Structure formats: structure tokens, C-alpha cells
Amino acid sequence: PGVALRDTAVVVRELFATARQSVLVVGYAVHQGRQVFRALAKRMERRPTLDVRLCLDVQRPWQNTMPAEELLQRFTERFKTQEWPGSPFPAVYYDPRSLALDAGKRASLHAKCVVVDRQVAFVSSANFTEAAQERNIEVGVLLRVPALAEQLSRHFQALMEAGVLRELAGP
């Protein structure tokens, strides 16, 4: 009471629906993605030049020894058929270290942010899951600070260019 707060889903939907040039989504675990990404997919249809890059958290399940290529193939298929709501399909990146067989060398793309038009950044603890969107206590900050949004965009672009984050095979 008395505090102006909005649900993560509302903020993210609004950001996606108003994007004009670019959307960068970093680090989210995704389950129930069709709901979360519906506004972004519609925006991509309306604005074919919109540059959309998703850097998602692809993880090796506990004690799974499947080859990384097979895990990526399964993730890609699940994302295309169950999480992404349509066409066109965005560029999707992942951290290959998250699939290392040696748990001591494994990493996680744990940062969670959305940057729109290199002008606005939303930094949040909430994943794109039903629990995070409906039940968990989460926190997020919407920052309309172009210098910060630009810096976040440049940081993740540099990780992509250096091959630290790699693009999944297309749709």
C-alpha cells in the first residue's frame, strides 16, 4: 500500500511493445516464454528492422553427460516450438561454458536485464517462468538512463563478438 510497483510481466511487455530499434534480453531462464515473448514477437512483425537479441541461460542438467551439441539441439527445438510465439525468430545466444561436462568449469549466464533502444534498461531478479512471474518475491529496477543502457548493450555486444556468447543455429 502506498508504493508504486508494477509486475515484472507488465514492465517487460510494455518495454517490448514500445521498442523502435533494438531489444537485448540477457540471462533469463525461460519457461512459459510464449506469454512473456508475445508482445516482442508482435513488435518484430510490425517493425521488421527491429534488432532483437536474446542471450539465454542454457544449462546442463544435474549429472547429465549428453554431448553439448545435443543439449543445444534440444534447447533450440524446445525454444522454437514451446517458448517462442511465432515468426520472425530472434537471434539467440548462449554461454558455451554452461554446458561444460566438468562442473568446476561450468558457468551460468545469470545476469538478468532487458535493454530497449539503448535508452532504457530493466534489471531484475525474476526469470521468465511462471513461479517468478506469479509467486516469487522478486525485485526489478527500470532505469531510463541512456548512458547505462548503452554501456550494458556494448558489454554484451563485446561478449558476442569475442565468442564468449555464441549464437544458436537459426530456426
Tab-separated table of C-alpha atoms in Angstrom:
chain	number	residue	atom	x	y	z
A	1	PRO	CA	0.000	0.000	0.000
A	2	GLY	CA	1.232	3.454	-0.894
A	3	VAL	CA	4.155	2.200	-3.014
A	4	ALA	CA	4.002	2.423	-6.804
A	5	LEU	CA	5.020	-1.043	-8.005
A	6	ARG	CA	4.252	-2.999	-11.171
A	7	ASP	CA	4.554	-6.668	-12.015
A	8	THR	CA	7.651	-7.721	-13.931
A	9	ALA	CA	5.474	-9.097	-16.733
A	10	VAL	CA	3.745	-5.724	-17.167
A	11	VAL	CA	7.035	-3.817	-17.333
A	12	VAL	CA	8.621	-6.273	-19.782
A	13	ARG	CA	5.529	-6.342	-22.015
A	14	GLU	CA	5.497	-2.548	-22.125
A	15	LEU	CA	9.200	-2.388	-22.994
A	16	PHE	CA	8.810	-4.945	-25.783
A	17	ALA	CA	5.728	-3.225	-27.213
A	18	THR	CA	7.429	0.180	-27.434
A	19	ALA	CA	10.810	-0.863	-28.869
A	20	ARG	CA	11.753	1.060	-32.018
A	21	GLN	CA	15.300	-0.058	-32.927
A	22	SER	CA	16.657	-2.785	-30.665
A	23	VAL	CA	15.909	-5.181	-27.839
A	24	LEU	CA	18.553	-7.024	-25.861
A	25	VAL	CA	17.369	-9.665	-23.391
A	26	VAL	CA	20.087	-11.202	-21.203
A	27	GLY	CA	20.286	-14.194	-18.923
A	28	TYR	CA	16.771	-15.292	-18.244
A	29	ALA	CA	15.732	-18.866	-17.683
A	30	VAL	CA	12.647	-19.293	-19.853
A	31	HIS	CA	9.580	-21.426	-19.163
A	32	GLN	CA	6.156	-20.207	-20.303
A	33	GLY	CA	8.004	-17.996	-22.790
A	34	ARG	CA	5.079	-17.683	-25.189
A	35	GLN	CA	3.320	-15.397	-22.708
A	36	VAL	CA	6.396	-13.311	-21.996
A	37	PHE	CA	7.558	-13.011	-25.604
A	38	ARG	CA	4.157	-12.466	-27.290
A	39	ALA	CA	4.485	-8.649	-27.218
A	40	LEU	CA	8.043	-8.863	-28.576
A	41	ALA	CA	7.078	-11.206	-31.418
A	42	LYS	CA	4.222	-8.871	-32.391
A	43	ARG	CA	6.577	-5.900	-32.316
A	44	MET	CA	9.041	-7.764	-34.560
A	45	GLU	CA	6.226	-8.415	-37.057
A	46	ARG	CA	5.287	-4.714	-37.101
A	47	ARG	CA	8.893	-3.483	-37.218
A	48	PRO	CA	10.892	-5.843	-39.465
A	49	THR	CA	14.093	-3.846	-38.883
A	50	LEU	CA	13.927	-4.305	-35.096
A	51	ASP	CA	17.211	-5.877	-33.944
A	52	VAL	CA	16.336	-8.485	-31.298
A	53	ARG	CA	18.992	-10.485	-29.466
A	54	LEU	CA	18.220	-12.922	-26.686
A	55	CYS	CA	21.147	-14.131	-24.567
A	56	LEU	CA	19.546	-17.008	-22.682
A	57	ASP	CA	20.629	-19.283	-19.880
A	58	VAL	CA	21.106	-22.773	-21.345
A	59	GLN	CA	22.078	-25.206	-18.599
A	60	ARG	CA	23.361	-28.754	-18.412
A	61	PRO	CA	21.001	-30.726	-16.151
A	62	TRP	CA	22.474	-32.237	-12.970
A	63	GLN	CA	24.586	-35.341	-13.723
A	64	ASN	CA	23.732	-35.186	-17.438
A	65	THR	CA	26.629	-36.310	-19.672
A	66	MET	CA	24.930	-35.763	-23.029
A	67	PRO	CA	27.147	-34.047	-25.644
A	68	ALA	CA	26.803	-30.256	-25.608
A	69	GLU	CA	25.651	-30.255	-29.249
A	70	GLU	CA	22.705	-32.500	-28.368
A	71	LEU	CA	21.755	-30.331	-25.372
A	72	LEU	CA	21.834	-27.267	-27.630
A	73	GLN	CA	19.731	-29.002	-30.261
A	74	ARG	CA	17.125	-29.954	-27.654
A	75	PHE	CA	17.113	-26.451	-26.166
A	76	THR	CA	16.744	-24.880	-29.605
A	77	GLU	CA	13.886	-27.182	-30.560
A	78	ARG	CA	12.074	-26.583	-27.248
A	79	PHE	CA	12.571	-22.826	-27.529
A	80	LYS	CA	11.272	-22.721	-31.111
A	81	THR	CA	8.270	-24.966	-30.529
A	82	GLN	CA	7.269	-24.214	-26.925
A	83	GLU	CA	8.697	-20.860	-25.865
A	84	TRP	CA	8.767	-18.517	-28.878
A	85	PRO	CA	5.291	-17.446	-30.041
A	86	GLY	CA	5.847	-17.074	-33.772
A	87	SER	CA	7.804	-15.687	-36.634
A	88	PRO	CA	10.156	-13.945	-37.226
A	89	PHE	CA	12.658	-15.624	-34.954
A	90	PRO	CA	15.153	-13.552	-32.920
A	91	ALA	CA	18.907	-14.115	-32.717
A	92	VAL	CA	19.520	-16.335	-29.671
A	93	TYR	CA	22.862	-16.535	-27.858
A	94	TYR	CA	24.144	-18.741	-25.034
A	95	ASP	CA	27.283	-19.168	-22.937
A	96	PRO	CA	29.001	-22.418	-24.027
A	97	ARG	CA	30.715	-22.694	-20.635
A	98	SER	CA	27.294	-23.510	-19.145
A	99	LEU	CA	27.425	-26.865	-20.948
A	100	ALA	CA	30.887	-27.969	-19.756
A	101	LEU	CA	30.988	-31.570	-18.534
A	102	ASP	CA	33.348	-30.597	-15.711
A	103	ALA	CA	31.126	-28.921	-13.092
A	104	GLY	CA	34.153	-26.965	-11.852
A	105	LYS	CA	34.427	-25.231	-15.235
A	106	ARG	CA	30.715	-24.640	-15.706
A	107	ALA	CA	29.354	-21.091	-15.712
A	108	SER	CA	25.883	-19.584	-15.716
A	109	LEU	CA	24.515	-16.648	-17.675
A	110	HIS	CA	22.890	-15.363	-14.519
A	111	ALA	CA	22.603	-11.623	-15.233
A	112	LYS	CA	19.045	-10.585	-15.943
A	113	CYS	CA	18.362	-7.429	-17.898
A	114	VAL	CA	16.380	-6.066	-20.811
A	115	VAL	CA	17.754	-3.122	-22.778
A	116	VAL	CA	15.490	-1.338	-25.258
A	117	ASP	CA	16.752	1.049	-27.918
A	118	ARG	CA	19.975	1.511	-25.933
A	119	GLN	CA	17.972	4.024	-23.883
A	120	VAL	CA	16.131	2.065	-21.183
A	121	ALA	CA	17.342	-0.816	-19.004
A	122	PHE	CA	15.323	-3.126	-16.811
A	123	VAL	CA	17.427	-5.110	-14.332
A	124	SER	CA	15.571	-7.804	-12.436
A	125	SER	CA	15.887	-10.932	-10.347
A	126	ALA	CA	12.819	-12.541	-11.958
A	127	ASN	CA	13.229	-15.202	-14.620
A	128	PHE	CA	10.673	-15.692	-17.378
A	129	THR	CA	8.988	-18.527	-15.509
A	130	GLU	CA	5.532	-18.945	-14.026
A	131	ALA	CA	6.929	-19.039	-10.488
A	132	ALA	CA	8.925	-15.828	-10.934
A	133	GLN	CA	6.035	-14.037	-12.607
A	134	GLU	CA	3.230	-15.285	-10.343
A	135	ARG	CA	4.518	-16.405	-6.903
A	136	ASN	CA	8.084	-15.462	-6.060
A	137	ILE	CA	9.132	-12.311	-4.304
A	138	GLU	CA	11.290	-10.615	-6.927
A	139	VAL	CA	12.701	-7.163	-7.479
A	140	GLY	CA	13.465	-5.184	-10.600
A	141	VAL	CA	14.562	-1.678	-11.411
A	142	LEU	CA	13.537	0.232	-14.544
A	143	LEU	CA	16.248	2.728	-15.446
A	144	ARG	CA	15.721	5.405	-18.049
A	145	VAL	CA	19.431	6.235	-18.131
A	146	PRO	CA	20.732	6.147	-21.730
A	147	ALA	CA	24.401	6.036	-20.701
A	148	LEU	CA	23.814	2.916	-18.583
A	149	ALA	CA	21.636	1.256	-21.230
A	150	GLU	CA	24.308	1.948	-23.856
A	151	GLN	CA	27.042	0.542	-21.619
A	152	LEU	CA	25.074	-2.663	-20.973
A	153	SER	CA	24.438	-3.057	-24.710
A	154	ARG	CA	28.128	-2.552	-25.545
A	155	HIS	CA	29.214	-5.023	-22.859
A	156	PHE	CA	27.059	-7.864	-24.159
A	157	GLN	CA	27.818	-6.997	-27.792
A	158	ALA	CA	31.533	-7.309	-26.954
A	159	LEU	CA	30.892	-10.737	-25.383
A	160	MET	CA	29.102	-11.816	-28.566
A	161	GLU	CA	31.876	-10.505	-30.810
A	162	ALA	CA	34.568	-12.191	-28.683
A	163	GLY	CA	32.723	-15.542	-28.890
A	164	VAL	CA	32.105	-15.705	-25.150
A	165	LEU	CA	28.420	-15.752	-26.049
A	166	ARG	CA	27.637	-17.812	-29.139
A	167	GLU	CA	24.645	-17.728	-31.420
A	168	LEU	CA	22.399	-20.785	-31.618
A	169	ALA	CA	21.692	-22.243	-35.017
A	170	GLY	CA	18.826	-20.411	-36.697
A	171	PRO	CA	15.200	-21.514	-36.824
